[in-house]
Short mmCIF file of the C-alpha atoms (twelve columns), coordinates in Angstrom:
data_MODEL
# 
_entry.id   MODEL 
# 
loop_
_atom_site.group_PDB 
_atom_site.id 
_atom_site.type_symbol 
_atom_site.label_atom_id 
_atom_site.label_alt_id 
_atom_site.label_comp_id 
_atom_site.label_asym_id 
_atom_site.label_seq_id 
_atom_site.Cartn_x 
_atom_site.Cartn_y 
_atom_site.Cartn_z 
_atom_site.pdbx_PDB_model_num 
ATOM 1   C CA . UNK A 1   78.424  91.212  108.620 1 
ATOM 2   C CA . UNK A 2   80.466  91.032  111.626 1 
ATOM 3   C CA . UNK A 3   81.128  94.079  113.481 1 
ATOM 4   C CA . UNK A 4   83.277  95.906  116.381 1 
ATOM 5   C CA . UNK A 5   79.836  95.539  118.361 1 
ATOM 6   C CA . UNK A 6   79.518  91.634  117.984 1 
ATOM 7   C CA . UNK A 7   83.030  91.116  119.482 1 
ATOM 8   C CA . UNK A 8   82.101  92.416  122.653 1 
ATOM 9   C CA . UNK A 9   78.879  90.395  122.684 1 
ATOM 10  C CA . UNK A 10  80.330  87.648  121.867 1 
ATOM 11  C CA . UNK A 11  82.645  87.626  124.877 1 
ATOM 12  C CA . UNK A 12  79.999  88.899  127.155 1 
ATOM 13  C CA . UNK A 13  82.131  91.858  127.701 1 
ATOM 14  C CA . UNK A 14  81.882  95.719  127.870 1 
ATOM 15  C CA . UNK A 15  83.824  98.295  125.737 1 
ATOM 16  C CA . UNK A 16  85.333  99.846  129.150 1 
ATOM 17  C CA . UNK A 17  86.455  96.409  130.206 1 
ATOM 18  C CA . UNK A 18  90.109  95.672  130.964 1 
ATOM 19  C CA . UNK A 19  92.764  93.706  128.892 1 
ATOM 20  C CA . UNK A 20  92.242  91.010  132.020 1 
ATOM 21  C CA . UNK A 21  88.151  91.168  131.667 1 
ATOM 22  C CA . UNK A 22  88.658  90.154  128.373 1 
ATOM 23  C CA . UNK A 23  91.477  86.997  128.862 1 
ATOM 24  C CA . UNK A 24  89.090  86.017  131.782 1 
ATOM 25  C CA . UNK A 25  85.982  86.260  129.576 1 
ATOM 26  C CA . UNK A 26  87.761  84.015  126.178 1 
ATOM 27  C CA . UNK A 27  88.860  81.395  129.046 1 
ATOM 28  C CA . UNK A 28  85.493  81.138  129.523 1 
ATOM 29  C CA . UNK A 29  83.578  81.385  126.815 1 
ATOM 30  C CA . UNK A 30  86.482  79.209  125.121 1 
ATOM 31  C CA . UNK A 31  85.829  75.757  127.772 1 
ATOM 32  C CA . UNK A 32  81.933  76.026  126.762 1 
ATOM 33  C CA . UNK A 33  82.514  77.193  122.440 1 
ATOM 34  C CA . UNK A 34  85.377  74.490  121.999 1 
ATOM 35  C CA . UNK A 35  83.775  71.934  119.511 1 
ATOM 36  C CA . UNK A 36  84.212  68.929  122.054 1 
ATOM 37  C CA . UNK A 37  82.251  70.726  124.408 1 
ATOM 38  C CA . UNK A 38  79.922  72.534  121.693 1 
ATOM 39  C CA . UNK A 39  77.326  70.105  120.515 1 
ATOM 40  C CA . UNK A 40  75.381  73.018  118.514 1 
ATOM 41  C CA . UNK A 41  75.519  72.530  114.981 1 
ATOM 42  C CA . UNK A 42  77.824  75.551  113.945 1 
ATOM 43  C CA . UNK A 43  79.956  75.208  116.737 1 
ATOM 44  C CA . UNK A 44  83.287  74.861  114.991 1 
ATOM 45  C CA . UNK A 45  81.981  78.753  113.310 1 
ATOM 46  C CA . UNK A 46  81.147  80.217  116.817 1 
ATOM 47  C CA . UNK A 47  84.908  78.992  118.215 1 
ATOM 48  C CA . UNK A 48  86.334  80.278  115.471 1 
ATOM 49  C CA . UNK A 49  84.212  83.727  116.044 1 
ATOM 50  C CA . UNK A 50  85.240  83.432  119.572 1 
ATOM 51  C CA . UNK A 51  89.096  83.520  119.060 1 
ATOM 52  C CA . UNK A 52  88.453  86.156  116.343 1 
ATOM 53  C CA . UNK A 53  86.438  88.396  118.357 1 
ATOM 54  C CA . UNK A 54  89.307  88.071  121.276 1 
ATOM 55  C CA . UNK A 55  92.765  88.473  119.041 1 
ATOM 56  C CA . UNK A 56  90.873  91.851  117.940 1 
ATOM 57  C CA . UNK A 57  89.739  93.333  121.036 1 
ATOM 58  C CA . UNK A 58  93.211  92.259  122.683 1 
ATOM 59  C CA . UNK A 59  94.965  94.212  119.739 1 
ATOM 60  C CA . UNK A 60  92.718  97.110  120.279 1 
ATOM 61  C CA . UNK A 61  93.378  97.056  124.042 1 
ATOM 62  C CA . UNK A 62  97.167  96.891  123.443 1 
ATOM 63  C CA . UNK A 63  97.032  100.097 120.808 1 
ATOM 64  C CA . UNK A 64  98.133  98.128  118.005 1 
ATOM 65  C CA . UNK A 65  94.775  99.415  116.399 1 
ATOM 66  C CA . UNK A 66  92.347  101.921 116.492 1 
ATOM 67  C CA . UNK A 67  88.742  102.358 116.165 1 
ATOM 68  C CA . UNK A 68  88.196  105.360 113.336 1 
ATOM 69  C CA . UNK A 69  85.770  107.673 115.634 1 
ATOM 70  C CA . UNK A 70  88.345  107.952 117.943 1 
ATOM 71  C CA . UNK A 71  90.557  111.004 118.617 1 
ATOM 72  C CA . UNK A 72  93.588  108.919 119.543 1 
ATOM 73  C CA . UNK A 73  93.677  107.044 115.941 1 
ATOM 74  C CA . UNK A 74  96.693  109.191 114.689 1 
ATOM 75  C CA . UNK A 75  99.038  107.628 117.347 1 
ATOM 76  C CA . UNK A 76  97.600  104.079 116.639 1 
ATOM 77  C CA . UNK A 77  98.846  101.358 113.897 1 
ATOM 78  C CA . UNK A 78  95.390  100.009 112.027 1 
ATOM 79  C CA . UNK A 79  91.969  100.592 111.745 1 
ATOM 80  C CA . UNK A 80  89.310  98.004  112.264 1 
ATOM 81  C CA . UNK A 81  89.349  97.691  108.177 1 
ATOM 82  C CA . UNK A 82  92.681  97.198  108.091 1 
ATOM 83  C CA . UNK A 83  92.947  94.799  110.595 1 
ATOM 84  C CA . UNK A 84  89.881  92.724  108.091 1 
ATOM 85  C CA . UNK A 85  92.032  92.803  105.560 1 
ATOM 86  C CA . UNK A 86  95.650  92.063  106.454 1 
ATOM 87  C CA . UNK A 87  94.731  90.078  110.043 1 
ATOM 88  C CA . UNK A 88  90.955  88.652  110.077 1 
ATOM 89  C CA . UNK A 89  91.848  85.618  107.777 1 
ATOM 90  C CA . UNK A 90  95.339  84.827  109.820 1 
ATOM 91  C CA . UNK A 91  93.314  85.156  113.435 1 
ATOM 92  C CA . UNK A 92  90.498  82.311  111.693 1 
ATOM 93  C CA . UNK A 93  93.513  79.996  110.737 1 
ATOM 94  C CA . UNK A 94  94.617  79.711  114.047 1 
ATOM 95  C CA . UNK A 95  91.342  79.409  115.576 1 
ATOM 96  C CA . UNK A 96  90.525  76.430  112.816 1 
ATOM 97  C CA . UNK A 97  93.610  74.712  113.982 1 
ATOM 98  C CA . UNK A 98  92.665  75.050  117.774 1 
ATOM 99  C CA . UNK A 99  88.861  73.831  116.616 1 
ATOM 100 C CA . UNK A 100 90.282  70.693  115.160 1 
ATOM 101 C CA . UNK A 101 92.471  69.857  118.533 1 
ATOM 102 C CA . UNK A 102 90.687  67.936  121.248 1 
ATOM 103 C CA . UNK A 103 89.769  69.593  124.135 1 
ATOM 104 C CA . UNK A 104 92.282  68.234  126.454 1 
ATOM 105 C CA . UNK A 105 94.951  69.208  123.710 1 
ATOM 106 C CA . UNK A 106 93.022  72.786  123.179 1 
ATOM 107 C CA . UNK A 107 93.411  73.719  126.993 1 
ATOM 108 C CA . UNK A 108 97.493  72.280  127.092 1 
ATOM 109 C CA . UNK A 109 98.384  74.828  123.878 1 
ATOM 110 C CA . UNK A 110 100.506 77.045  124.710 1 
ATOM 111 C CA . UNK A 111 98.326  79.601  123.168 1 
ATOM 112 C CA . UNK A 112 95.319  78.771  125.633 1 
ATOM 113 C CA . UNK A 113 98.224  78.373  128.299 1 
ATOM 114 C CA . UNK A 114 99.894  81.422  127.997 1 
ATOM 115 C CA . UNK A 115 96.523  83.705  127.854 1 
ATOM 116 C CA . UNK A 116 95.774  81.486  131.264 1 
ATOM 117 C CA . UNK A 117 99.355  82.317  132.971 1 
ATOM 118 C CA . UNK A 118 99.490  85.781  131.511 1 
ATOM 119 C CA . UNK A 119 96.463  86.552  133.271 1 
ATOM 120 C CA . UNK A 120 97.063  85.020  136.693 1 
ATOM 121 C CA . UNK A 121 100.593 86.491  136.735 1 
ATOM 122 C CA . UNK A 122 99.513  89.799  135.791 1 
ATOM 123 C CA . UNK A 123 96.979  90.047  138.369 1 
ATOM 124 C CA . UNK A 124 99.208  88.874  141.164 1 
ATOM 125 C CA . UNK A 125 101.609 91.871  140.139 1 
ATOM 126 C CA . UNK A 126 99.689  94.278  139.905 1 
ATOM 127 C CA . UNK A 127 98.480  93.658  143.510 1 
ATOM 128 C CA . UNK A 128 102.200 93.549  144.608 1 
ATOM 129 C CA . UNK A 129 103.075 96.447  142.875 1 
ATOM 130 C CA . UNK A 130 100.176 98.415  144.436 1 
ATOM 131 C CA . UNK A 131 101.352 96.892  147.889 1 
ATOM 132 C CA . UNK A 132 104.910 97.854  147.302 1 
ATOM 133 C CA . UNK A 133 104.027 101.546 146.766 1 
ATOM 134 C CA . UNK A 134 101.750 101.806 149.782 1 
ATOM 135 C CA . UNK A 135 104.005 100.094 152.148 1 
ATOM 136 C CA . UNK A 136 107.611 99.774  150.735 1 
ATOM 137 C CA . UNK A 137 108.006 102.936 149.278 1 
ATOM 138 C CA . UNK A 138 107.640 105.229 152.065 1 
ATOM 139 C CA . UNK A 139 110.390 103.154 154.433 1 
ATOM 140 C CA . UNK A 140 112.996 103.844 151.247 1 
ATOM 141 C CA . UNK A 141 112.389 107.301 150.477 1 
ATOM 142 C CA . UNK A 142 112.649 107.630 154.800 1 
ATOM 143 C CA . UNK A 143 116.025 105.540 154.495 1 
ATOM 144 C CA . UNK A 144 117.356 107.297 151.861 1 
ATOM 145 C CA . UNK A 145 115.940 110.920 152.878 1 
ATOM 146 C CA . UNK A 146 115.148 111.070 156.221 1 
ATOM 147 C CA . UNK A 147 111.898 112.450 157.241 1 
ATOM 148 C CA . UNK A 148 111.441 114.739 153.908 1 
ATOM 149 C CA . UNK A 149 112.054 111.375 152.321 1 
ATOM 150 C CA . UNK A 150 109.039 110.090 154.265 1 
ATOM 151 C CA . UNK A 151 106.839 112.809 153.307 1 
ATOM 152 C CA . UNK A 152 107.877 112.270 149.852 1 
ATOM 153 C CA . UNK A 153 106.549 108.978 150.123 1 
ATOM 154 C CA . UNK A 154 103.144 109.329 151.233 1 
ATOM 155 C CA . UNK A 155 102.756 112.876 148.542 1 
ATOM 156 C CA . UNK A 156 103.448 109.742 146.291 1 
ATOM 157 C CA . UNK A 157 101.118 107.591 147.506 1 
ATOM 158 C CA . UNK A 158 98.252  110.157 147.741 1 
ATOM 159 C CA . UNK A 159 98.757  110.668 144.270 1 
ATOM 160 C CA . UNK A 160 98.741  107.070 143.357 1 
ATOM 161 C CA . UNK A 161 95.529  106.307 145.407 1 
ATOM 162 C CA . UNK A 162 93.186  105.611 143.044 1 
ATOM 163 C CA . UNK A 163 95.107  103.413 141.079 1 
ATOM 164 C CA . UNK A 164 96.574  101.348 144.217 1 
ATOM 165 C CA . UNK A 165 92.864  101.129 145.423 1 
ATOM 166 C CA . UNK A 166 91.677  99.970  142.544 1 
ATOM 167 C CA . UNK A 167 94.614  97.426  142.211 1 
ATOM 168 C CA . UNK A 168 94.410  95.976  145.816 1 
ATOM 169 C CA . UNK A 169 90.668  96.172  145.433 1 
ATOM 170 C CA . UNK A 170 90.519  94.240  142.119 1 
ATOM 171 C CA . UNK A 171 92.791  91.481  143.195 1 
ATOM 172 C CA . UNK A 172 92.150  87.734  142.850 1 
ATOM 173 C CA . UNK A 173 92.491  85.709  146.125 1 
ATOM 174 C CA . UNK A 174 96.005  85.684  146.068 1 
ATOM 175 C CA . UNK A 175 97.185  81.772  145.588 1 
ATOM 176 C CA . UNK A 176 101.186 81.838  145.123 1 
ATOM 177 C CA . UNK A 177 101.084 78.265  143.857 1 
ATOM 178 C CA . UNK A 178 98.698  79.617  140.911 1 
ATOM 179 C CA . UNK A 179 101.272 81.893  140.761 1 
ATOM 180 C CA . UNK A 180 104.000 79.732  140.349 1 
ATOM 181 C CA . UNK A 181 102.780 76.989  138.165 1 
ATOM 182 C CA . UNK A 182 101.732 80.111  135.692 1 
ATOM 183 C CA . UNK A 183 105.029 81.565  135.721 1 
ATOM 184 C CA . UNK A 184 106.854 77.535  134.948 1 
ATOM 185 C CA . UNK A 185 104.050 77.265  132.024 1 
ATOM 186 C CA . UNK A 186 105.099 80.558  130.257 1 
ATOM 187 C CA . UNK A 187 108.429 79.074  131.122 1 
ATOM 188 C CA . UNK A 188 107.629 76.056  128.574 1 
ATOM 189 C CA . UNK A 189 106.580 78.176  126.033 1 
ATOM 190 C CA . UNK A 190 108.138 78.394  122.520 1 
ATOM 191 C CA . UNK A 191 107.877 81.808  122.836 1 
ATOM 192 C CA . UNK A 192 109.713 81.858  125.966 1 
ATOM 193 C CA . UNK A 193 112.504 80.070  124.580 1 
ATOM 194 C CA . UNK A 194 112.828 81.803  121.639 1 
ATOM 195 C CA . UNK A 195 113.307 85.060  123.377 1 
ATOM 196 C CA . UNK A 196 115.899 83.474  125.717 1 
ATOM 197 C CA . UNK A 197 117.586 81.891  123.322 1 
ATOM 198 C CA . UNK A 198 117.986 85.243  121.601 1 
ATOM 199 C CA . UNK A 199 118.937 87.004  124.682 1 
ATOM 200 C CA . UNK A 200 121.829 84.678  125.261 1 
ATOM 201 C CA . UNK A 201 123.186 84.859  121.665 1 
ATOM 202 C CA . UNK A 202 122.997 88.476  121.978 1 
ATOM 203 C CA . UNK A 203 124.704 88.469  124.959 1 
ATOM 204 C CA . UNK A 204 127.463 86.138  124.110 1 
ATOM 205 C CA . UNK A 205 127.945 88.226  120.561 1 
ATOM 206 C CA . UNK A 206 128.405 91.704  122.701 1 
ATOM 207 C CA . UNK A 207 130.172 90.585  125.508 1 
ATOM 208 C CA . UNK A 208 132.544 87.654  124.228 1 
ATOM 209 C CA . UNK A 209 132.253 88.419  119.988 1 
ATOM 210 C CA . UNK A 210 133.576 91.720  120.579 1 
ATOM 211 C CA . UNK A 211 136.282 90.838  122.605 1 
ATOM 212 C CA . UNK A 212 137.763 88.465  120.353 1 
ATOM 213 C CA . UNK A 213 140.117 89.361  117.895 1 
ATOM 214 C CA . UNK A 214 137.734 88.831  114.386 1 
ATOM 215 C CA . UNK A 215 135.822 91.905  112.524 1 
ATOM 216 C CA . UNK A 216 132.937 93.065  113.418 1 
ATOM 217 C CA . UNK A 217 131.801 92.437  109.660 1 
ATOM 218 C CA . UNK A 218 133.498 88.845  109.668 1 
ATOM 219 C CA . UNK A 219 131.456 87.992  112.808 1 
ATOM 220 C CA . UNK A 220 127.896 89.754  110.950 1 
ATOM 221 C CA . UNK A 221 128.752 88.165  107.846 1 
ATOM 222 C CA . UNK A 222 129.311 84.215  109.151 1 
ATOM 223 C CA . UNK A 223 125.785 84.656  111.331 1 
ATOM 224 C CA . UNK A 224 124.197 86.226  108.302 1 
ATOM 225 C CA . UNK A 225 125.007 83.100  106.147 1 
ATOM 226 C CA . UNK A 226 124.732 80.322  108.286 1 
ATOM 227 C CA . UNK A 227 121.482 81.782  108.922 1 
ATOM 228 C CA . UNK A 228 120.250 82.347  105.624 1 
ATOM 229 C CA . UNK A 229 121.212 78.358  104.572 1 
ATOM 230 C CA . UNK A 230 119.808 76.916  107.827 1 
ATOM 231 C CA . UNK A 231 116.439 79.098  106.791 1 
ATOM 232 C CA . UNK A 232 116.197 77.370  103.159 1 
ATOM 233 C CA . UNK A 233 117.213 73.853  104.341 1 
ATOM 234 C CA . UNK A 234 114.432 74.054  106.911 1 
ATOM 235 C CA . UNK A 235 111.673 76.436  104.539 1 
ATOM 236 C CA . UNK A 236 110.596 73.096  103.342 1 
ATOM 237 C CA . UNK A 237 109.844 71.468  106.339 1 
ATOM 238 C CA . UNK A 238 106.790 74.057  106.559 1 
ATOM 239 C CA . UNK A 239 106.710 74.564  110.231 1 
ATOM 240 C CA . UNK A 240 106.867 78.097  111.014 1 
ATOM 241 C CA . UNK A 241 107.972 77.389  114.582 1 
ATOM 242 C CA . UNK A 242 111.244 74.715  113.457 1 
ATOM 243 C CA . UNK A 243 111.860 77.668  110.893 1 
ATOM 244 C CA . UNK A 244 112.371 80.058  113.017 1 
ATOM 245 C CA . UNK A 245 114.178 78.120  116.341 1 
ATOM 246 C CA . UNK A 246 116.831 76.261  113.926 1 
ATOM 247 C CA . UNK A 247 117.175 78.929  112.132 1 
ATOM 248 C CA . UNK A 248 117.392 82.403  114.064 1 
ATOM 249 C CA . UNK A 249 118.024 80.404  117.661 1 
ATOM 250 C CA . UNK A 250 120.313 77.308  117.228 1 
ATOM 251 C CA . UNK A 251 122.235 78.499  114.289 1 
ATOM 252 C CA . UNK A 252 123.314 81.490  116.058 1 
ATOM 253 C CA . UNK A 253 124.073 79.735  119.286 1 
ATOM 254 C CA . UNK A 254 126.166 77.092  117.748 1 
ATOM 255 C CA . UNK A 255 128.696 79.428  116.270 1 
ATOM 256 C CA . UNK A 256 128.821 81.432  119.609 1 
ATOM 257 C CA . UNK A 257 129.414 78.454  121.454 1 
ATOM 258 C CA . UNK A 258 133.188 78.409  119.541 1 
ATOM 259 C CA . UNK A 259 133.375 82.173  120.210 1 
ATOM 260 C CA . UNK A 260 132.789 80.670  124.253 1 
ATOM 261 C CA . UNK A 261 135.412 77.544  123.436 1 
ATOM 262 C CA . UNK A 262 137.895 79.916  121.956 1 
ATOM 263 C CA . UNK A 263 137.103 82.055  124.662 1 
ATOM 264 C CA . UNK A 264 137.614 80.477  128.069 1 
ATOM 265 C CA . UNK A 265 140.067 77.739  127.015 1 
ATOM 266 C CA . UNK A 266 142.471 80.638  126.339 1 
ATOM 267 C CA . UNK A 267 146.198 80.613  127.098 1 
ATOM 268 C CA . UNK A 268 149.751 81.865  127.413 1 
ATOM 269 C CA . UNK A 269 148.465 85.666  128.753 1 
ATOM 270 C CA . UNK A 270 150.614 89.014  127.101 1 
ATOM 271 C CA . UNK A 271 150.437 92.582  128.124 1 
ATOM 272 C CA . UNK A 272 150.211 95.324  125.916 1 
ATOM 273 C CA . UNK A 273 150.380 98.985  127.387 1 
ATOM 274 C CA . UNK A 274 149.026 101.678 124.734 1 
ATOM 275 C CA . UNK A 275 148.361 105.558 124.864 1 
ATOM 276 C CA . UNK A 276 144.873 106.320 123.793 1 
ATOM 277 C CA . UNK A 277 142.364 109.216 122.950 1 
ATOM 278 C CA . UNK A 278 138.710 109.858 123.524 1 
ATOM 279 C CA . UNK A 279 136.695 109.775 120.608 1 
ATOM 280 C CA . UNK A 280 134.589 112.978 120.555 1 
ATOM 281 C CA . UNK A 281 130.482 112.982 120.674 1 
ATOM 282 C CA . UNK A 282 128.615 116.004 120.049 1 
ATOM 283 C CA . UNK A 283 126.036 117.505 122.059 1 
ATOM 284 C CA . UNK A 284 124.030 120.516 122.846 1 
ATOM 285 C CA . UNK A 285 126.599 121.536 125.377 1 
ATOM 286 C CA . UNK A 286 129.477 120.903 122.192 1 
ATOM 287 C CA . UNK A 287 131.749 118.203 122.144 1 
ATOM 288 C CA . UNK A 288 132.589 115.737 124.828 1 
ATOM 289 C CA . UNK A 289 134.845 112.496 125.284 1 
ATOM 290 C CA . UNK A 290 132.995 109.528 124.775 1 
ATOM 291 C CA . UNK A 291 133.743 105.897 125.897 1 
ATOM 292 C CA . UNK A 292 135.201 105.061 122.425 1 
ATOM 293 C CA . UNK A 293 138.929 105.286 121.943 1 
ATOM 294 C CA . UNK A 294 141.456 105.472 119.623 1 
ATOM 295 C CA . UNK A 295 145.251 103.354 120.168 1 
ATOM 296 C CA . UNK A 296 148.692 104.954 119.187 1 
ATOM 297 C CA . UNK A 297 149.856 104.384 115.773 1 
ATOM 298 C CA . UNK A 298 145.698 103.007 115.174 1 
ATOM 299 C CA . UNK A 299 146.753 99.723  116.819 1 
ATOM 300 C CA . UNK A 300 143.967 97.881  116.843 1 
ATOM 301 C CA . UNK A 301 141.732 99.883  114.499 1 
ATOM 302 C CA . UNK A 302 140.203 97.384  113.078 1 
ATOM 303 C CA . UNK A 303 138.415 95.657  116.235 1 
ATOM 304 C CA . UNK A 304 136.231 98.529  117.641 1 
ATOM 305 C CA . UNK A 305 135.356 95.692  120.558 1 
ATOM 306 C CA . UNK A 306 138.666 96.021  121.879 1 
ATOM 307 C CA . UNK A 307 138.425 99.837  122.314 1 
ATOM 308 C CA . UNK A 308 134.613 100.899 123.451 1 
ATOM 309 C CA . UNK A 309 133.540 100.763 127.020 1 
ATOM 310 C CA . UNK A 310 130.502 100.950 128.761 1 
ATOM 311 C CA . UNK A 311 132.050 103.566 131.978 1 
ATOM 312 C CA . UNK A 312 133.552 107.130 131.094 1 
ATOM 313 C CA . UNK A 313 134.580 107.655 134.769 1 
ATOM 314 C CA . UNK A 314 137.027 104.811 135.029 1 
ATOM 315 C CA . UNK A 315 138.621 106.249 132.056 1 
ATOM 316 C CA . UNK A 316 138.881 109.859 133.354 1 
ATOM 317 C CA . UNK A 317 142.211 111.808 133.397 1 
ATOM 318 C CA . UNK A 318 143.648 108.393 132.267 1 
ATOM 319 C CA . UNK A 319 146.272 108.474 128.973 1 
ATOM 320 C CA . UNK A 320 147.047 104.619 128.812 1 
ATOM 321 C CA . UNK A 321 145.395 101.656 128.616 1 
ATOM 322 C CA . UNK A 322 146.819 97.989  129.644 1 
ATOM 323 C CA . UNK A 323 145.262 95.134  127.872 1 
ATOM 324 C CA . UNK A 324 145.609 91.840  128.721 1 
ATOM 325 C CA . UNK A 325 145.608 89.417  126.100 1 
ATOM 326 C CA . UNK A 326 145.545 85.446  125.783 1 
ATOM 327 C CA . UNK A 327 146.103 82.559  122.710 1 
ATOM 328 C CA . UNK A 328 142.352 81.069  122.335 1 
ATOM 329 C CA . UNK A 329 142.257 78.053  121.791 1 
ATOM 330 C CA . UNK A 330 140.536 77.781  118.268 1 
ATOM 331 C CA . UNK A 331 143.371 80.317  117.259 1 
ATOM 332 C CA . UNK A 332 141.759 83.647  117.706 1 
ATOM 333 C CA . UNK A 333 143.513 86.014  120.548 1 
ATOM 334 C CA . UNK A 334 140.930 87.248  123.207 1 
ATOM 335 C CA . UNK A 335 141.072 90.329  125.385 1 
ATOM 336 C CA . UNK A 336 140.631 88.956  128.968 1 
ATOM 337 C CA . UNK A 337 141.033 91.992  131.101 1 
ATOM 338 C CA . UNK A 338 142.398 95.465  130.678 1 
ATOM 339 C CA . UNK A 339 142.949 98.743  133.217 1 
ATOM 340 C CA . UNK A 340 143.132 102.433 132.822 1 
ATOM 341 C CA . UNK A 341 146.454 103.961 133.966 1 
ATOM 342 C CA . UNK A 342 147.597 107.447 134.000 1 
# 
């Protein structure tokens, strides 16, 4: 029976070792365990032991589990048994499917990749950010606060000395071109692009959806669906990765690209000048105006885009908005600009 125990033997590791111990330690163990470099009998079982021993430990690391004797379990997600029964079998699929890859294809993953760049990049950080608070933080808190600021700097730094020395001490020979080449791999990832991806349709939806003239529930609803189909057409095709990028990435970005069309190939601008009120927000000090406002005669009511902002103080003591308003292009008037007057 496998235990908490083996997966630090089997990595070569201690139980006090570091998130990066461990990464450094699977790299390892990983270019000597890979079948095509295994010749032992069970070596396609001790890979796949290898990967399982290192998705655990990295979970445990990372607090999204816990081991039972410990007083910190309450604040943690899974046990150890848990994790067997809801994780062990997924972590041994993937490591089967890496087992089966040559070597030269095992080490260009982007699973093995990422682990690899993670690591370098995170060590090279750390080293900066232990060099920025020894050096650079003392010269800004002197810019910004004179020679108290100074003082403040290094009472900052004495407290931070242990982990700063440890940092600097525990640093990799610094190589920025390591450095670089691991930040352009996790650049290549599918992960990476997945998350961008979603970043830019989030930011097109909140910054250009909202300030075109469509409902909020229109705008929800036409994403929703066009998901939803794109998600059954592609179910079939069984990869989990084509799933997910068609359907949650492209689909999404497709029908924000005609909210951009509509959007910048706008014409014919109108003004509109309207008196407005402060939506109230409670709080412990009672209520207060918040950034949210309502239009005379509830013009505009039904496009809250139109009528939130992110700045209370270039609202302040101001009773009228101006909006500036154009024709888009695929038919659906945009806001372009507006101003606070009194």
């Amino acid at each position: 029976m496998i235990t908490i125990e083996n997966y630090y033997n089997i990595l070569g590791i201690q139980k006090e070792d570091s998130l990066e111990i461990i990464k450094k330690a699977y790299r390892t163990k990983a270019k000597i365990l890979h079948p095509d470099k295994n010749k032992s009998v069970d070596a396609h079982e001790q890979f796949i032991l290898l990967n399982e021993a290192y998705e655990y430990l990295q979970n445990l690391k990372t607090g999204k589990l816990y081991v039972r004797n410990k007083k910190t379990y309450t604040t943690q997600k899974q046990t150890y048994e848990d994790w067997k029964k809801n994780e062990r079998e997924k972590a041994r699929a993937r490591a089967n499917k890496y087992a089966k890859m040559k070597y030269e294809e095992f080490v260009k993953s982007d699973y093995y990749e990422s682990i690899s760049s993670l690591s370098t990049i995170a060590s090279h950080l750390s080293f900066f950010f232990g060099i920025t608070i020894i050096v650079i933080l003392p010269i800004f808190t002197t810019i910004f606060y004179g020679v108290a600021g100074f003082g403040i700097g290094l009472l900052i730094n004495f407290i931070l000395l242990p982990f700063t020395v440890t940092t600097i001490r525990n640093a990799p020979t610094l190589k920025l071109v390591a450095f670089t080449n691991a930040v352009l791999q996790i650049v290549k990832t599918k992960g990476f692009l997945i998350t961008t991806l979603s970043i830019i349709n989030i930011f097109i939806l909140l910054k250009f959806g909202l300030q075109t003239l469509v409902s909020p529930l229109m705008l929800i609803s036409t994403n929703f669906m066009a998901i939803v189909l794109v998600y059954l057409v592609t179910k079939s095709k069984g990869n989990k990765f084509k799933i997910y990028f068609y359907s949650f990435c492209i689909t999404p970005l497709i029908i924000n690209s005609f909210i951009l069309i509509n959007f910048f190939f706008s014409y014919n601008p109108t003004k509109e000048t309207y008196a407005f009120q402060n939506d109230l927000q409670a709080n412990s000090r009672g209520n207060q105006e918040s950034t949210y406002i309502f239009l005379e005669n509830n013009k505009y009511d039904e496009y809250p885009g139109v009528r939130i902002f992110l700045d209370y103080e270039e609202m302040r003591d101001k009773k009228h908005i101006t909006y500036t308003f154009k024709e888009g292009i695929l038919g659906l008037r945009v806001m372009t600009e507006y101003e606070f007057n009194p």
